[in-house]
Amino acid sequence: GRYLRLAYERCDLVLTPSREMCDYLGDLGIKHTALQPLGVDAEVFSPARRTLDLRRELRLPEDCRLLVYAGRFSGEKNIHVLQAAMQQLGARYQLLLIGAAAQSQLAANITVLPYRRNGVELATWIASCDALVHAGSSETFGLIVLEAMACGRPVVATRAGALPEHVDETVGMLAAPNNATDMAAAISALYDRDLEALGAAARNRVLQRYTWSHALQI
């Protein structure tokens, strides 16, 4: 907190990506902030990227429920919560964790895949899954969530950090933070709903609020 105050008190204005971050800096005494969300390339991250038959490519059952997480595997992302949730959900559900150095099998229903440097390739993998899951509880924005939404995919995320600013019941599900049982329940409940309708609403939200033309307008 002291470091942030020393750095930001020298600035005329601090642009923050979320209301959550505005509030956090305000609590530190930094009042000269303005909300400036990040943007998504809605042409790269698009439902048109849904071209991979991942179940066949990964030798998964045709009826499996295919989830994806993409991003860093650092502690604040709470990958262990996703692991525990998948253990509870069982073999019918499959999770792809994209972001490692090499491909590996973490569990029978969790496959770890290498980091995708190319945005089109990443968008293709995300768009070809059923939904994105995110267990992070300290996100200051959550760009990957909006990239998945731009791909027309619903999202299951935690009710923490900036994620609830993007995700609600119209585009996915929210779960209690750091709670694998609640995450598993939210994922299961998502499949009782119309995934394509949720995905279409998610895409529409990005087009209305979070494209680069919105982020960069003066």
Tab-separated table of C-alpha atoms in Angstrom:
chain	number	residue	atom	x	y	z
A	1	GLY	CA	0.000	0.000	0.000
A	2	ARG	CA	2.785	2.440	0.851
A	3	TYR	CA	4.497	1.690	-2.445
A	4	LEU	CA	1.320	2.357	-4.436
A	5	ARG	CA	0.680	5.613	-2.635
A	6	LEU	CA	4.254	6.801	-3.226
A	7	ALA	CA	4.034	5.919	-6.914
A	8	TYR	CA	0.544	7.161	-7.698
A	9	GLU	CA	0.543	10.358	-5.660
A	10	ARG	CA	3.011	11.727	-8.224
A	11	CYS	CA	0.504	11.188	-11.042
A	12	ASP	CA	-2.183	13.610	-12.178
A	13	LEU	CA	-4.541	10.711	-12.948
A	14	VAL	CA	-4.511	6.950	-12.411
A	15	LEU	CA	-6.418	4.877	-14.969
A	16	THR	CA	-7.822	1.659	-13.496
A	17	PRO	CA	-9.266	-1.286	-15.425
A	18	SER	CA	-12.145	-2.039	-13.044
A	19	ARG	CA	-14.374	-0.549	-10.376
A	20	GLU	CA	-12.827	-3.060	-7.992
A	21	MET	CA	-9.418	-1.461	-8.508
A	22	CYS	CA	-10.857	2.055	-8.198
A	23	ASP	CA	-12.296	1.106	-4.814
A	24	TYR	CA	-9.062	-0.567	-3.712
A	25	LEU	CA	-6.961	2.480	-4.551
A	26	GLY	CA	-9.553	4.736	-2.935
A	27	ASP	CA	-9.211	2.778	0.303
A	28	LEU	CA	-5.465	3.503	0.133
A	29	GLY	CA	-6.189	7.206	-0.134
A	30	ILE	CA	-5.636	7.466	-3.877
A	31	LYS	CA	-8.680	9.400	-5.090
A	32	HIS	CA	-7.528	10.737	-8.472
A	33	THR	CA	-8.590	7.636	-10.426
A	34	ALA	CA	-10.693	7.051	-13.530
A	35	LEU	CA	-12.221	3.837	-14.825
A	36	GLN	CA	-10.636	2.686	-18.101
A	37	PRO	CA	-11.460	-0.960	-18.919
A	38	LEU	CA	-9.226	-2.937	-21.244
A	39	GLY	CA	-10.390	-4.023	-24.672
A	40	VAL	CA	-10.737	-7.248	-26.631
A	41	ASP	CA	-10.063	-7.844	-30.322
A	42	ALA	CA	-13.532	-9.144	-31.202
A	43	GLU	CA	-12.396	-10.244	-34.662
A	44	VAL	CA	-9.662	-12.514	-33.330
A	45	PHE	CA	-11.762	-13.708	-30.390
A	46	SER	CA	-14.911	-14.678	-32.220
A	47	PRO	CA	-17.414	-17.558	-32.399
A	48	ALA	CA	-16.120	-18.081	-35.945
A	49	ARG	CA	-13.026	-19.663	-34.363
A	50	ARG	CA	-15.102	-22.643	-33.209
A	51	THR	CA	-13.535	-25.002	-35.735
A	52	LEU	CA	-11.701	-27.716	-33.777
A	53	ASP	CA	-13.245	-31.082	-33.003
A	54	LEU	CA	-11.450	-31.224	-29.667
A	55	ARG	CA	-13.211	-34.318	-28.395
A	56	ARG	CA	-11.940	-36.346	-31.338
A	57	GLU	CA	-8.529	-34.645	-31.368
A	58	LEU	CA	-7.996	-35.312	-27.659
A	59	ARG	CA	-9.648	-38.753	-27.815
A	60	LEU	CA	-12.409	-37.767	-25.449
A	61	PRO	CA	-15.927	-39.244	-25.306
A	62	GLU	CA	-18.373	-37.489	-27.598
A	63	ASP	CA	-20.691	-36.695	-24.690
A	64	CYS	CA	-18.022	-35.250	-22.368
A	65	ARG	CA	-18.514	-31.742	-21.022
A	66	LEU	CA	-15.477	-29.808	-22.165
A	67	LEU	CA	-14.168	-26.872	-20.114
A	68	VAL	CA	-11.128	-24.668	-20.567
A	69	TYR	CA	-8.900	-22.419	-18.476
A	70	ALA	CA	-6.182	-20.335	-20.147
A	71	GLY	CA	-3.574	-18.218	-18.418
A	72	ARG	CA	-0.760	-18.279	-15.918
A	73	PHE	CA	-0.571	-21.112	-13.398
A	74	SER	CA	0.453	-18.784	-10.572
A	75	GLY	CA	-0.898	-19.107	-7.053
A	76	GLU	CA	-3.543	-16.375	-7.263
A	77	LYS	CA	-5.235	-18.200	-10.161
A	78	ASN	CA	-6.262	-20.959	-7.716
A	79	ILE	CA	-5.709	-23.839	-10.120
A	80	HIS	CA	-5.990	-26.169	-7.127
A	81	VAL	CA	-9.645	-25.130	-6.772
A	82	LEU	CA	-10.317	-26.185	-10.365
A	83	GLN	CA	-8.501	-29.469	-9.757
A	84	ALA	CA	-10.619	-30.226	-6.706
A	85	ALA	CA	-13.814	-29.232	-8.519
A	86	MET	CA	-12.987	-31.564	-11.404
A	87	GLN	CA	-12.351	-34.387	-8.982
A	88	GLN	CA	-15.835	-33.869	-7.591
A	89	LEU	CA	-17.447	-33.616	-11.035
A	90	GLY	CA	-15.953	-36.859	-12.312
A	91	ALA	CA	-15.152	-38.397	-15.677
A	92	ARG	CA	-18.063	-36.872	-17.597
A	93	TYR	CA	-16.330	-33.488	-17.335
A	94	GLN	CA	-12.989	-32.681	-18.968
A	95	LEU	CA	-10.833	-29.624	-18.279
A	96	LEU	CA	-8.141	-28.222	-20.545
A	97	LEU	CA	-5.570	-26.089	-18.716
A	98	ILE	CA	-3.785	-23.989	-21.350
A	99	GLY	CA	-0.615	-22.216	-20.314
A	100	ALA	CA	2.049	-24.766	-19.384
A	101	ALA	CA	5.472	-25.360	-20.921
A	102	ALA	CA	4.528	-28.788	-22.245
A	103	GLN	CA	1.516	-31.062	-22.546
A	104	SER	CA	0.826	-33.412	-19.659
A	105	GLN	CA	-1.987	-35.253	-17.916
A	106	LEU	CA	-2.696	-33.841	-14.468
A	107	ALA	CA	-5.599	-36.184	-13.744
A	108	ALA	CA	-7.856	-38.486	-15.700
A	109	ASN	CA	-10.164	-35.591	-16.557
A	110	ILE	CA	-7.594	-32.731	-16.650
A	111	THR	CA	-5.239	-32.182	-19.580
A	112	VAL	CA	-2.493	-29.565	-19.357
A	113	LEU	CA	-1.622	-27.950	-22.691
A	114	PRO	CA	1.242	-25.658	-23.725
A	115	TYR	CA	0.910	-21.889	-23.781
A	116	ARG	CA	-0.509	-20.560	-27.058
A	117	ARG	CA	1.481	-17.526	-28.206
A	118	ASN	CA	-0.719	-16.842	-31.212
A	119	GLY	CA	-4.006	-15.097	-30.400
A	120	VAL	CA	-5.900	-16.784	-33.227
A	121	GLU	CA	-4.775	-20.212	-32.036
A	122	LEU	CA	-5.772	-19.430	-28.450
A	123	ALA	CA	-9.159	-18.133	-29.593
A	124	THR	CA	-9.678	-21.304	-31.632
A	125	TRP	CA	-9.108	-23.535	-28.622
A	126	ILE	CA	-11.328	-21.454	-26.348
A	127	ALA	CA	-14.145	-21.153	-28.885
A	128	SER	CA	-14.088	-24.907	-29.493
A	129	CYS	CA	-14.804	-25.731	-25.820
A	130	ASP	CA	-18.158	-25.502	-24.040
A	131	ALA	CA	-17.225	-22.875	-21.449
A	132	LEU	CA	-14.333	-21.149	-19.715
A	133	VAL	CA	-13.744	-21.621	-15.984
A	134	HIS	CA	-11.777	-19.215	-13.788
A	135	ALA	CA	-11.139	-19.677	-10.060
A	136	GLY	CA	-8.988	-16.593	-9.490
A	137	SER	CA	-10.097	-14.492	-6.530
A	138	SER	CA	-7.933	-11.386	-6.942
A	139	GLU	CA	-8.336	-10.396	-10.581
A	140	THR	CA	-8.040	-6.681	-11.258
A	141	PHE	CA	-9.742	-7.105	-14.639
A	142	GLY	CA	-9.849	-10.674	-16.002
A	143	LEU	CA	-9.051	-10.239	-19.693
A	144	ILE	CA	-9.230	-13.951	-20.519
A	145	VAL	CA	-12.833	-13.990	-19.291
A	146	LEU	CA	-13.789	-11.313	-21.813
A	147	GLU	CA	-11.822	-13.071	-24.552
A	148	ALA	CA	-13.849	-16.229	-23.913
A	149	MET	CA	-17.074	-14.224	-23.895
A	150	ALA	CA	-16.061	-12.640	-27.204
A	151	CYS	CA	-15.686	-16.194	-28.534
A	152	GLY	CA	-19.330	-16.774	-27.654
A	153	ARG	CA	-18.563	-18.987	-24.670
A	154	PRO	CA	-20.243	-18.759	-21.263
A	155	VAL	CA	-18.045	-18.423	-18.182
A	156	VAL	CA	-18.006	-19.903	-14.687
A	157	ALA	CA	-15.991	-17.589	-12.432
A	158	THR	CA	-15.601	-16.686	-8.790
A	159	ARG	CA	-17.629	-14.008	-7.062
A	160	ALA	CA	-14.479	-12.025	-6.216
A	161	GLY	CA	-12.195	-9.320	-7.556
A	162	ALA	CA	-13.299	-7.735	-10.816
A	163	LEU	CA	-14.843	-10.904	-12.265
A	164	PRO	CA	-18.447	-10.138	-11.164
A	165	GLU	CA	-18.211	-6.920	-13.192
A	166	HIS	CA	-18.173	-9.111	-16.307
A	167	VAL	CA	-19.980	-12.303	-15.344
A	168	ASP	CA	-23.537	-12.678	-14.094
A	169	GLU	CA	-26.388	-15.150	-14.605
A	170	THR	CA	-27.079	-13.850	-18.125
A	171	VAL	CA	-23.655	-14.935	-19.435
A	172	GLY	CA	-22.637	-17.733	-17.069
A	173	MET	CA	-22.371	-18.618	-13.400
A	174	LEU	CA	-20.575	-17.316	-10.319
A	175	ALA	CA	-19.206	-19.447	-7.489
A	176	ALA	CA	-17.961	-18.610	-4.012
A	177	PRO	CA	-14.207	-17.884	-4.010
A	178	ASN	CA	-11.787	-20.600	-2.916
A	179	ASN	CA	-14.611	-23.130	-2.716
A	180	ALA	CA	-14.206	-26.190	-4.934
A	181	THR	CA	-17.615	-27.609	-4.002
A	182	ASP	CA	-19.395	-24.424	-5.004
A	183	MET	CA	-17.329	-24.221	-8.196
A	184	ALA	CA	-18.307	-27.782	-9.079
A	185	ALA	CA	-21.969	-27.006	-8.390
A	186	ALA	CA	-21.828	-23.883	-10.581
A	187	ILE	CA	-20.247	-25.835	-13.446
A	188	SER	CA	-22.865	-28.565	-13.164
A	189	ALA	CA	-25.677	-26.008	-13.052
A	190	LEU	CA	-24.329	-24.309	-16.180
A	191	TYR	CA	-25.127	-27.437	-18.192
A	192	ASP	CA	-28.770	-27.243	-17.138
A	193	ARG	CA	-28.981	-24.013	-19.117
A	194	ASP	CA	-28.799	-23.108	-22.811
A	195	LEU	CA	-25.051	-22.765	-23.421
A	196	GLU	CA	-25.477	-21.237	-26.847
A	197	ALA	CA	-27.896	-18.575	-25.599
A	198	LEU	CA	-25.523	-17.707	-22.757
A	199	GLY	CA	-22.634	-17.565	-25.186
A	200	ALA	CA	-24.521	-15.275	-27.543
A	201	ALA	CA	-25.333	-12.931	-24.649
A	202	ALA	CA	-21.675	-13.005	-23.583
A	203	ARG	CA	-20.527	-12.061	-27.081
A	204	ASN	CA	-23.062	-9.262	-27.255
A	205	ARG	CA	-21.864	-7.836	-23.923
A	206	VAL	CA	-18.299	-7.648	-25.195
A	207	LEU	CA	-19.403	-5.974	-28.428
A	208	GLN	CA	-21.365	-3.378	-26.477
A	209	ARG	CA	-18.715	-2.565	-23.859
A	210	TYR	CA	-15.270	-4.053	-24.315
A	211	THR	CA	-14.017	-3.875	-27.905
A	212	TRP	CA	-10.883	-1.858	-28.608
A	213	SER	CA	-13.008	0.821	-30.245
A	214	HIS	CA	-14.699	1.303	-26.868
A	215	ALA	CA	-11.453	1.192	-24.886
A	216	LEU	CA	-9.605	3.679	-27.089
A	217	GLN	CA	-12.280	6.274	-27.720
A	218	ILE	CA	-11.421	9.778	-26.512
